[in-house]
Amino acid sequence: MRWSLELAQALVVLVLWVCCGSGTGCPCSDRALCSPVTVEHEFEVFVFDVGGTDWKYYDWSKVTTIAKVGSNNPELLCHAHAKKVRVVLKGYIPINIILNRGSRRTWIDNQVQLAKRQFMDGINLDLVEAIGVKSPKYDALTQLVVETVQLFHREIPGSQVTFNVPWSPDCIDGRCYDFLRIANSCDFLFVMSYDMQSQMWDDCFAKANAPYYQTLSGYSAYINLGIDSRKLVLGVPWYGYDYPCTQFFGVRCVLKKVPFRGAPCSFLAGHQVPYKEIIKYAHKSITGRSWDDEQKAPYYIYMVNNTFHEVWYDDPQSISMKSAIMKELRLGGIGTWNGNMLNYGDDPLAVMQTENMWNALCTF
């Protein structure tokens, strides 16, 4: 009798899966587009999307993965899958749950079920909280990543699980994670090679968001930990920082001291500006586009209300140089935060500038 009951329950589960599983509720006109993308690419071009309709104008000949930030967009999913491009969840890890095994498992279960409901191809994990090497959270974070990878790979075959890391493994902003074990467990690390002025210890001047040699040193440090270079995807910024100067000496912009995680000065003295806004006003500046050969980055200076401002950013020239690092160190790919920061209008100049930024990701 018990065997018959178990058999009946199994048959019910099977029927429910066939009738109500993959395909039912599919938002795409072709139900095949709701199946996970399993195509393997030679290298990753990983792009974050923060909403709206800009995705319609992305260079889909280059993109391999879209990390969707914010609400679900079925139209984006269907279009991406038609192009054999993965769409993954953006999973912000709540720091307060990682020490409790049950809470971790519940959170991971919820992410997997959300990915299934939205026909996603995986998840991009992100944590920006400081964790010390001797903290209990050090090992707990690694375990959360391991458990997430295991469950996603089992429940969604071919799915992709990635983890965002700072530009260097040297405890940037107090983020002392077990980078080697995390890299070994997940599909790859997305290295956020930007916001490098989050902590300024030596001086308080405006500087490049992602200086070239600092970028290069970060990848060398990850590889020196024993991480396979193919498990590192190089993240570049499609934005810059506008810094108001408290004093201005030639091209030296002295910043207001705004501390961050122990450092006396930080990028919080300025504010982020998307590339599409930066280039709109560069020609109206005092200097026009200038180039700093030491940091391998462009900048310009303008004045408003008797205050000098220095704007540091990345453009096709500086991004192309970073793209070459990917080839030189045999990294697993390149990506950007974020795809929405370019001008997708129909003005001929904007079209050219946007195309040049996309091309800079894959100069080789």
XYZ file of C-alpha atoms in Angstrom:
364
model
C 0.000 0.000 0.000
C 2.823 2.400 0.935
C 4.633 1.498 -2.309
C 1.481 2.251 -4.310
C 1.112 5.626 -2.613
C 4.739 6.546 -3.340
C 4.323 5.441 -6.964
C 1.197 7.570 -7.296
C 3.018 10.586 -5.824
C 5.897 10.077 -8.243
C 3.489 9.922 -11.190
C 1.828 13.148 -10.045
C 5.215 14.892 -9.869
C 6.085 13.606 -13.351
C 2.792 14.802 -14.809
C 3.157 18.196 -13.169
C 6.680 18.552 -14.569
C 5.572 17.617 -18.089
C 2.504 19.870 -18.000
C 3.769 22.745 -15.926
C 7.533 22.636 -16.226
C 9.852 24.224 -18.755
C 7.861 25.804 -21.566
C 4.635 26.637 -19.697
C 4.587 30.333 -18.934
C 7.363 30.895 -21.458
C 7.183 34.549 -22.567
C 8.880 33.881 -25.915
C 7.006 33.164 -29.146
C 9.374 30.222 -29.643
C 9.274 28.062 -26.519
C 12.763 26.776 -27.313
C 14.060 30.237 -26.340
C 13.117 29.517 -22.723
C 15.667 26.718 -22.527
C 19.040 27.553 -20.904
C 21.784 28.685 -23.267
C 24.533 26.069 -23.295
C 26.765 27.474 -26.036
C 30.413 27.761 -24.969
C 32.240 30.868 -26.174
C 35.954 31.289 -26.748
C 35.924 34.165 -24.275
C 33.317 36.047 -22.257
C 31.964 39.519 -22.967
C 29.967 40.098 -19.786
C 27.666 43.127 -19.691
C 25.536 44.417 -16.820
C 22.157 45.878 -17.781
C 20.286 48.118 -15.333
C 16.943 48.447 -17.108
C 15.161 50.311 -19.857
C 15.413 49.564 -23.567
C 19.075 50.320 -24.266
C 19.689 46.583 -24.654
C 17.997 46.710 -28.056
C 21.013 48.616 -29.364
C 23.811 46.585 -27.787
C 26.405 45.022 -30.072
C 24.987 41.494 -29.880
C 27.775 40.170 -32.064
C 30.064 40.596 -29.055
C 27.969 39.953 -25.914
C 28.016 36.463 -24.354
C 26.302 37.136 -21.000
C 23.909 39.805 -19.739
C 23.688 40.222 -15.960
C 20.237 41.671 -15.357
C 20.060 44.189 -12.526
C 16.584 44.995 -11.269
C 13.242 43.770 -12.552
C 12.804 40.934 -15.013
C 12.436 41.779 -18.720
C 11.059 38.840 -20.732
C 11.601 40.670 -24.024
C 15.302 41.012 -23.257
C 15.523 37.335 -22.309
C 13.902 36.149 -25.539
C 16.098 38.404 -27.667
C 19.275 37.352 -25.855
C 18.478 33.641 -26.087
C 17.790 34.023 -29.804
C 21.347 35.388 -30.053
C 22.708 32.486 -27.927
C 23.507 34.948 -25.132
C 23.005 34.012 -21.491
C 20.929 36.158 -19.139
C 21.746 35.765 -15.455
C 20.303 37.107 -12.222
C 22.147 39.716 -10.183
C 22.348 38.182 -6.718
C 23.244 40.621 -3.947
C 24.324 38.444 -1.013
C 22.780 39.576 2.307
C 25.679 39.602 4.762
C 23.401 38.830 7.721
C 22.483 35.332 6.462
C 25.815 33.792 5.551
C 26.695 32.423 9.021
C 23.473 30.442 9.352
C 23.437 27.293 7.243
C 19.635 27.151 7.061
C 19.344 30.815 6.079
C 22.015 30.338 3.428
C 20.192 27.384 1.953
C 16.857 29.218 1.949
C 18.387 32.197 0.171
C 20.071 29.962 -2.427
C 16.853 27.978 -2.961
C 14.975 31.213 -3.554
C 17.523 32.346 -6.140
C 17.324 29.034 -7.999
C 13.518 29.120 -8.055
C 13.565 32.737 -9.245
C 15.990 31.810 -12.027
C 13.740 28.931 -13.078
C 10.592 31.067 -13.100
C 12.307 33.680 -15.240
C 14.102 31.129 -17.480
C 17.484 32.574 -16.502
C 20.847 30.972 -17.178
C 22.447 31.419 -13.770
C 23.437 34.078 -11.288
C 26.109 36.696 -10.731
C 26.916 36.909 -7.013
C 27.912 40.193 -5.439
C 28.976 41.237 -1.936
C 30.486 44.625 -1.154
C 30.742 44.207 2.621
C 34.083 44.118 4.428
C 35.103 40.706 5.772
C 38.348 40.035 7.640
C 40.500 36.940 7.177
C 39.910 35.896 10.802
C 36.167 36.556 10.668
C 33.766 33.561 10.811
C 32.181 35.071 7.712
C 35.398 34.413 5.759
C 34.735 30.669 5.394
C 30.948 31.100 5.462
C 31.046 33.280 2.351
C 33.083 30.674 0.502
C 30.641 27.985 1.577
C 27.715 30.053 0.320
C 29.364 30.309 -3.104
C 30.110 26.565 -3.158
C 26.518 25.699 -2.229
C 25.123 28.151 -4.789
C 27.226 26.653 -7.568
C 26.249 23.107 -6.640
C 22.518 23.811 -6.527
C 22.411 25.921 -9.704
C 24.452 23.424 -11.701
C 22.258 20.590 -10.505
C 18.878 22.289 -10.922
C 19.681 24.211 -14.132
C 22.158 22.134 -16.168
C 24.625 24.321 -18.038
C 23.928 27.332 -15.818
C 26.601 29.890 -15.014
C 27.522 31.050 -11.503
C 29.976 33.924 -11.177
C 31.254 36.099 -8.351
C 32.276 39.777 -8.388
C 35.619 40.684 -6.810
C 37.501 43.971 -6.311
C 40.301 45.049 -8.634
C 42.930 43.388 -6.436
C 42.894 40.526 -3.898
C 44.817 42.658 -1.379
C 41.871 43.312 0.986
C 40.563 46.269 -1.019
C 38.007 48.189 1.081
C 38.378 45.511 3.756
C 37.116 42.794 1.427
C 39.433 39.971 2.444
C 37.717 37.014 0.799
C 39.084 33.537 0.091
C 39.508 34.374 -3.571
C 41.308 31.171 -4.554
C 38.664 28.807 -3.178
C 35.845 30.958 -4.521
C 37.445 31.025 -7.978
C 37.925 27.264 -7.937
C 34.275 26.688 -7.044
C 32.475 29.032 -9.446
C 32.570 29.412 -13.221
C 34.655 32.587 -13.139
C 35.343 35.799 -11.234
C 34.233 39.137 -12.625
C 37.029 41.487 -11.558
C 35.711 45.004 -11.012
C 38.714 46.930 -12.280
C 37.283 50.319 -11.452
C 36.563 52.531 -8.432
C 40.257 52.187 -7.654
C 40.266 55.465 -5.741
C 37.824 54.157 -3.134
C 40.600 54.471 -0.571
C 43.311 57.110 -0.945
C 45.945 56.691 1.726
C 48.859 58.804 0.497
C 47.335 61.980 -0.942
C 43.995 63.521 -1.794
C 44.059 64.424 -5.481
C 41.684 63.560 -8.308
C 42.924 60.509 -10.195
C 41.838 58.044 -12.862
C 39.002 55.668 -12.059
C 40.962 52.704 -13.435
C 44.691 53.463 -13.976
C 46.309 51.050 -16.418
C 49.254 49.824 -14.321
C 47.079 49.456 -11.246
C 44.684 47.364 -13.328
C 47.516 45.175 -14.580
C 48.917 44.681 -11.073
C 45.537 43.486 -9.804
C 45.342 40.630 -12.309
C 48.932 39.667 -11.683
C 48.121 39.450 -7.956
C 45.110 37.184 -8.588
C 47.161 34.907 -10.825
C 49.937 34.790 -8.235
C 47.395 33.371 -5.775
C 47.186 30.329 -8.028
C 43.945 31.299 -9.785
C 43.696 30.077 -13.370
C 43.844 33.197 -15.557
C 40.953 31.832 -17.650
C 38.774 32.188 -14.556
C 39.271 35.966 -14.494
C 37.061 38.284 -16.535
C 38.329 41.844 -16.818
C 35.704 44.427 -15.865
C 36.036 47.946 -17.284
C 34.011 51.083 -16.463
C 31.805 52.910 -18.918
C 31.655 55.811 -16.490
C 33.991 58.239 -14.768
C 34.141 60.644 -11.820
C 33.566 64.371 -11.643
C 35.655 65.844 -8.822
C 35.146 69.402 -7.516
C 38.489 70.867 -6.463
C 38.987 72.625 -3.135
C 42.262 73.934 -4.582
C 43.683 73.710 -8.075
C 47.373 73.751 -9.018
C 47.979 73.355 -12.739
C 46.413 69.934 -13.290
C 46.424 68.924 -9.627
C 42.906 68.946 -8.242
C 42.907 68.877 -4.427
C 39.859 67.079 -3.046
C 37.744 67.500 0.023
C 38.695 64.760 2.495
C 35.826 62.270 2.578
C 36.885 59.106 4.446
C 35.894 55.577 3.447
C 36.530 52.409 5.471
C 39.480 53.855 7.314
C 41.099 55.792 4.456
C 41.228 59.578 4.982
C 40.238 60.372 1.395
C 38.158 58.596 -1.237
C 36.242 58.736 -4.499
C 33.244 59.893 -2.445
C 34.625 63.403 -2.893
C 33.274 63.193 -6.444
C 30.304 61.630 -8.179
C 29.891 59.085 -10.950
C 29.070 60.266 -14.461
C 28.133 57.937 -17.362
C 30.276 58.065 -20.487
C 27.403 59.446 -22.578
C 27.286 62.531 -20.323
C 31.047 62.906 -20.059
C 31.664 63.154 -23.797
C 28.708 65.501 -24.232
C 30.498 68.207 -22.254
C 34.175 67.436 -22.894
C 34.404 69.858 -25.824
C 32.930 72.645 -23.663
C 35.622 72.264 -21.008
C 38.620 74.500 -20.424
C 41.097 71.888 -21.591
C 39.149 69.618 -23.913
C 40.085 65.949 -23.754
C 43.552 65.574 -22.202
C 45.623 62.436 -21.688
C 47.615 61.406 -18.621
C 50.402 59.132 -19.814
C 51.273 57.912 -16.327
C 47.772 56.615 -15.586
C 46.924 55.944 -19.258
C 43.584 57.698 -18.906
C 41.767 60.754 -20.323
C 40.474 63.688 -18.304
C 39.289 67.243 -18.734
C 38.866 70.329 -16.566
C 35.961 72.748 -16.403
C 34.815 75.508 -14.074
C 31.388 76.280 -12.653
C 30.510 78.838 -9.939
C 34.216 79.692 -9.588
C 35.069 76.069 -8.745
C 37.359 73.955 -10.875
C 36.224 70.413 -11.639
C 38.383 67.582 -12.917
C 36.669 64.721 -14.755
C 38.460 61.382 -15.087
C 37.019 58.654 -17.265
C 37.727 55.838 -19.717
C 37.274 56.027 -23.471
C 38.098 53.759 -26.443
C 41.836 54.457 -26.153
C 42.161 53.567 -22.467
C 39.754 50.615 -22.693
C 41.601 49.204 -25.712
C 44.794 49.211 -23.649
C 43.039 47.275 -20.886
C 41.523 44.905 -23.433
C 45.071 44.045 -24.477
C 45.730 42.888 -20.892
C 43.104 40.213 -21.432
C 45.043 38.829 -24.374
C 48.448 39.271 -22.749
C 47.510 37.416 -19.549
C 45.124 34.985 -21.294
C 42.164 36.008 -19.195
C 38.746 34.449 -19.652
C 37.114 37.548 -21.059
C 36.140 41.160 -20.578
C 33.010 42.953 -19.412
C 31.586 46.298 -18.459
C 29.588 48.169 -15.866
C 27.302 48.956 -17.501
C 25.751 48.702 -20.955
C 23.313 51.553 -20.309
C 26.006 54.218 -19.954
C 26.466 54.802 -23.686
C 24.414 57.030 -25.980
C 22.198 54.887 -28.204
C 20.583 57.830 -29.969
C 20.608 58.308 -33.735
C 22.929 61.321 -33.806
C 25.801 60.300 -36.151
C 28.493 61.401 -33.703
C 26.869 59.487 -30.828
C 26.517 56.409 -33.037
C 30.236 56.508 -33.829
C 31.276 57.117 -30.205
C 29.118 54.236 -28.979
C 30.370 51.880 -31.666
C 33.964 52.742 -30.760
C 33.334 51.863 -27.094
C 31.902 48.464 -28.014
C 34.779 47.791 -30.394
C 37.291 48.699 -27.682
C 36.170 45.663 -25.667
C 37.421 43.305 -28.374
C 40.256 45.053 -30.174
C 41.923 41.758 -31.026
